[in-house]
Amino acid sequence: MTTFDQAELDRMCRPPLDRLRDALHEGGAEEVRTTYTRMASLIRDITDLYARWSAVTVGWLIERHGYDAAAAAFPVHELWPSDGVPHLTGAAAQVARDVLGGPDSPTANAFAELAAAGDEQSILARWTEIHSACYTAETLRRDTVTALLTLVNSTYGTEGLHDCLRYATDVIWAPRMAGDLARPPEVRLASWAEKMSVGHNGGVSVVEEEDRWVFTLDPCGSCGRQILDGRYAAPWHLGVVGDRHPISFLRDDITVYQAHVAVAHTIVPIERVGAPWPAMRCAGLAATPCELVIYRDPHTAGPEYYTQVGATPPR
């Protein structure tokens, strides 16, 4: 059964500048404004997730180990090198605060004025500036939660990290999973394509097979880019899961950040709904293209997605 032709799948995976260019040519100023609002919302969702994940990790430290343990882990920036750290200053900082603070902002209003003028070059140039500021903020938030997870892993070991990620899964990812799985598979497909290509800044392609859609993420925009940014090498040295454990896909090259893919998207969904959400193959420290699979039946996945975390595939 084929639902979409390849051209339709490719369109779902367009990067932001292509989406804005198409919006201008196909729908004019109103479509540009709608596209901007949608993309800003997706970016805001990811950056908000990182901030919430940091807060939940501190909450886990307080609940499991007390305020002193949380205080010891909280100054995560002490792990950061003095150089090579992204910064937000001046106009870029204001743009990031505007866009990540909510949909109604001076930045959004100024972009709407550009859309009304209809000059493609100005629209694309301004989005590039906005995206750069927001991506810097996203990077700062991503590295903050990863530094916290590094400290959890180094202090409490793999089992502590496992418990911490389960705690975060209940607060952050389980409600998202329930909402996503309630939607038709074709809607889920389009949503994940948009999320990964815009919200996660990834290079995304997808092909359709009889019972699934297979995404190639090059890079995914978070795990892969963090490695390509050098965060697990000198001078950063953020954490890698040391044990061959289900949360490291039984491997020794999975970062503390990537471990959430094993816990929130694989182990816990298998326990609760019978299949990964969605099925993924993590590239580990190699940072080569990784795989995300949306099955038409969300309670189904290939046996390899179970055995990679030590789970028994359903018969």
XYZ file of C-alpha atoms in Angstrom:
315
model
C 0.000 0.000 0.000
C 1.446 3.347 -1.048
C 0.189 6.535 0.581
C 2.601 9.174 -0.740
C 4.791 9.412 -3.801
C 8.450 10.356 -3.325
C 7.892 13.978 -4.314
C 5.297 14.336 -1.548
C 7.651 12.742 0.981
C 10.495 15.025 -0.095
C 8.266 18.054 0.340
C 7.530 17.052 3.941
C 11.267 17.125 4.668
C 12.075 20.568 3.274
C 14.481 22.724 5.299
C 13.231 26.071 6.638
C 14.464 28.345 3.838
C 12.791 26.165 1.217
C 9.546 26.257 3.201
C 9.613 30.059 3.310
C 10.500 30.364 -0.381
C 7.671 28.014 -1.350
C 5.262 29.836 0.961
C 6.019 33.159 -0.711
C 5.623 31.800 -4.233
C 2.552 29.690 -3.512
C 0.597 31.757 -1.010
C 2.141 35.192 -0.676
C 2.550 37.199 2.510
C -0.124 35.399 4.525
C 1.415 32.002 3.834
C 4.870 33.330 4.748
C 3.518 34.564 8.087
C 1.808 31.229 8.726
C 4.988 29.327 7.881
C 7.094 31.564 10.112
C 4.680 31.077 13.017
C 4.696 27.318 12.568
C 8.482 27.053 12.353
C 9.021 29.356 15.327
C 6.635 27.181 17.326
C 8.574 24.030 16.452
C 11.882 25.623 17.455
C 10.329 26.917 20.671
C 9.036 23.423 21.471
C 12.537 21.913 21.299
C 14.219 24.647 23.319
C 11.439 24.492 25.925
C 11.931 20.722 26.128
C 15.628 21.189 26.907
C 14.884 23.740 29.624
C 12.222 21.489 31.149
C 14.532 18.476 30.962
C 17.166 20.379 32.941
C 14.577 21.361 35.545
C 13.277 17.782 35.816
C 16.835 16.463 36.213
C 17.409 18.846 39.112
C 14.033 17.696 40.483
C 15.223 14.096 40.336
C 18.405 15.023 42.194
C 16.367 16.733 44.924
C 13.826 13.919 45.234
C 16.312 11.062 45.173
C 19.381 12.604 46.824
C 18.428 15.907 48.459
C 19.094 19.583 47.939
C 22.827 19.323 48.597
C 23.173 16.810 45.759
C 21.230 19.133 43.454
C 23.375 22.087 44.517
C 26.542 20.109 43.765
C 25.366 19.315 40.242
C 23.699 22.583 39.388
C 26.749 24.715 38.404
C 27.022 22.807 35.130
C 28.856 25.641 33.392
C 31.928 24.756 35.433
C 32.264 21.795 33.064
C 32.449 24.066 30.040
C 35.772 25.163 28.536
C 36.652 28.835 28.584
C 36.688 29.005 24.790
C 34.486 27.512 22.110
C 31.293 28.176 24.046
C 28.444 29.748 22.067
C 27.291 33.156 23.268
C 24.201 35.282 22.818
C 24.692 39.021 23.123
C 23.077 42.212 21.931
C 20.503 42.011 19.162
C 20.858 38.226 18.783
C 20.032 37.717 22.467
C 16.942 39.905 22.108
C 15.788 37.977 19.052
C 16.195 34.659 20.850
C 14.236 35.918 23.866
C 11.513 37.253 21.589
C 11.053 34.145 19.482
C 11.480 31.603 22.280
C 9.274 33.584 24.621
C 6.074 33.221 22.617
C 4.358 33.868 19.287
C 3.551 37.569 19.793
C 6.827 39.493 19.811
C 8.527 42.435 18.112
C 10.586 39.968 16.069
C 7.463 38.201 14.805
C 5.797 41.507 13.976
C 8.862 42.744 12.100
C 8.973 39.498 10.135
C 5.312 39.957 9.228
C 6.155 43.367 7.787
C 8.881 41.793 5.638
C 6.399 39.171 4.479
C 3.959 41.905 3.464
C 6.678 43.614 1.433
C 7.237 40.322 -0.397
C 10.991 40.625 -0.985
C 12.285 37.054 -1.012
C 15.913 37.940 -0.332
C 15.021 40.032 2.725
C 12.662 37.354 4.070
C 15.252 34.591 3.774
C 18.065 36.750 5.169
C 16.002 37.720 8.208
C 14.967 34.135 8.885
C 18.638 33.122 8.735
C 19.435 35.705 11.442
C 16.498 34.582 13.580
C 17.372 30.938 13.168
C 21.016 31.543 14.064
C 20.074 33.277 17.327
C 17.555 30.577 18.266
C 19.942 27.771 17.373
C 22.593 29.276 19.651
C 20.038 29.330 22.468
C 19.093 25.740 21.672
C 22.757 24.708 21.773
C 23.224 26.353 25.166
C 20.173 24.560 26.554
C 21.163 21.226 24.989
C 24.633 21.414 26.507
C 23.221 22.449 29.897
C 21.049 19.353 30.225
C 23.879 17.164 28.905
C 26.289 18.554 31.486
C 23.728 17.755 34.197
C 23.370 14.215 32.855
C 27.168 13.918 32.762
C 27.303 14.770 36.476
C 24.459 12.344 37.250
C 26.271 9.589 35.362
C 29.650 10.244 36.963
C 28.189 10.492 40.486
C 25.457 7.844 40.484
C 26.561 5.524 37.682
C 24.596 3.910 34.899
C 21.737 2.826 37.156
C 21.418 6.345 38.503
C 21.337 7.756 34.971
C 18.759 5.123 34.030
C 16.520 6.122 36.934
C 16.989 9.817 36.159
C 15.989 9.342 32.510
C 12.953 7.260 33.493
C 11.907 10.039 35.840
C 12.219 12.563 33.018
C 10.368 10.258 30.622
C 7.303 10.213 32.857
C 7.218 14.001 33.009
C 8.304 14.977 29.491
C 8.022 12.220 26.893
C 5.158 9.981 28.081
C 2.500 12.708 27.528
C 3.986 13.457 24.106
C 3.896 9.775 23.214
C 0.234 9.465 24.185
C -0.722 12.457 22.060
C 1.323 11.320 19.077
C 0.045 7.733 19.078
C -3.552 8.938 19.115
C -3.120 10.429 15.627
C -3.430 8.630 12.249
C -0.123 7.311 10.875
C -0.065 9.718 7.925
C -0.422 12.671 10.300
C 2.332 11.288 12.502
C 4.582 10.933 9.458
C 4.162 14.555 8.411
C 4.594 15.764 11.982
C 7.858 13.876 12.534
C 9.221 15.037 9.177
C 8.490 18.649 10.132
C 9.799 18.226 13.678
C 13.129 16.765 12.575
C 13.756 19.062 9.596
C 12.706 22.310 11.302
C 12.579 21.831 15.072
C 15.751 19.730 15.190
C 17.513 21.475 12.290
C 18.247 18.116 10.702
C 18.996 16.918 7.224
C 16.033 14.608 6.637
C 14.956 12.212 3.924
C 12.230 9.576 4.000
C 11.174 6.625 1.887
C 7.953 4.642 2.082
C 7.810 0.881 2.520
C 4.780 -1.360 2.738
C 4.319 -1.144 6.507
C 6.483 1.845 7.450
C 8.201 5.089 6.554
C 11.971 5.101 7.034
C 13.700 8.390 7.848
C 17.402 8.964 7.396
C 18.669 11.766 9.638
C 21.989 13.280 8.588
C 22.537 14.564 11.199
C 19.469 14.364 13.417
C 20.173 17.876 14.667
C 20.731 17.130 18.352
C 22.650 13.929 19.145
C 24.701 13.998 15.960
C 25.414 17.711 15.917
C 26.474 17.655 19.552
C 29.134 15.100 18.686
C 30.155 16.970 15.539
C 30.419 20.103 17.711
C 33.121 18.307 19.725
C 31.256 18.049 22.999
C 32.563 14.550 23.805
C 36.199 15.329 23.046
C 38.682 17.803 24.518
C 38.155 20.326 25.963
C 34.508 19.503 26.733
C 34.571 15.827 27.696
C 30.818 15.454 28.222
C 29.787 11.991 29.355
C 29.523 8.628 27.658
C 27.634 5.725 29.260
C 30.414 3.453 30.476
C 28.539 0.170 30.721
C 27.054 -2.042 28.031
C 23.587 -1.513 29.414
C 20.117 -1.332 27.863
C 20.242 2.483 28.152
C 23.377 2.432 25.967
C 21.834 -0.005 23.467
C 24.217 -2.629 24.940
C 27.117 -0.671 23.398
C 30.037 1.371 24.686
C 29.760 4.398 22.367
C 26.475 5.991 23.483
C 26.513 9.444 25.042
C 24.549 10.395 28.141
C 22.366 12.513 25.870
C 21.771 9.669 23.404
C 20.760 7.422 26.310
C 17.393 9.200 26.353
C 16.702 7.640 22.947
C 17.078 4.218 24.553
C 14.967 5.059 27.603
C 12.282 7.517 26.456
C 11.854 6.249 22.891
C 12.612 2.540 23.222
C 12.627 0.859 26.654
C 9.697 2.662 28.278
C 7.461 2.624 25.147
C 8.092 -1.116 24.724
C 6.993 -1.632 28.327
C 3.904 0.567 28.048
C 2.596 0.279 24.478
C 4.461 -2.757 23.177
C 6.759 -1.043 20.651
C 9.360 1.742 20.415
C 8.109 5.289 19.907
C 9.264 5.638 17.229
C 11.727 2.919 16.264
C 15.261 4.308 16.055
C 18.802 3.190 15.324
C 21.333 5.415 17.069
C 24.691 6.089 15.389
C 26.526 6.608 18.685
C 29.789 8.514 18.747
C 30.317 7.850 15.041
C 27.717 10.580 14.330
C 26.944 8.933 10.998
C 23.388 9.093 9.633
C 20.848 7.515 11.959
C 17.424 6.012 11.364
C 13.913 6.759 12.583
C 10.986 4.579 11.504
C 7.266 5.326 11.673
C 5.246 2.123 11.382
C 1.681 2.275 10.108
C 0.767 0.189 13.152
C 2.449 2.018 16.051
C 2.365 -1.132 18.169
C 4.627 -2.920 15.691
C 8.363 -2.801 15.035
C 11.070 -5.067 13.706
C 12.787 -7.420 16.189
C 16.084 -5.512 15.903
C 14.546 -2.512 17.658
C 13.775 -4.698 20.691
C 16.982 -6.702 20.907
C 19.145 -3.552 20.791
C 17.966 -2.795 24.354
C 17.844 -6.408 25.510
C 14.056 -6.728 25.153
C 12.317 -9.787 23.741
C 10.482 -9.094 20.457
C 6.771 -9.942 20.492
C 5.791 -13.083 18.663
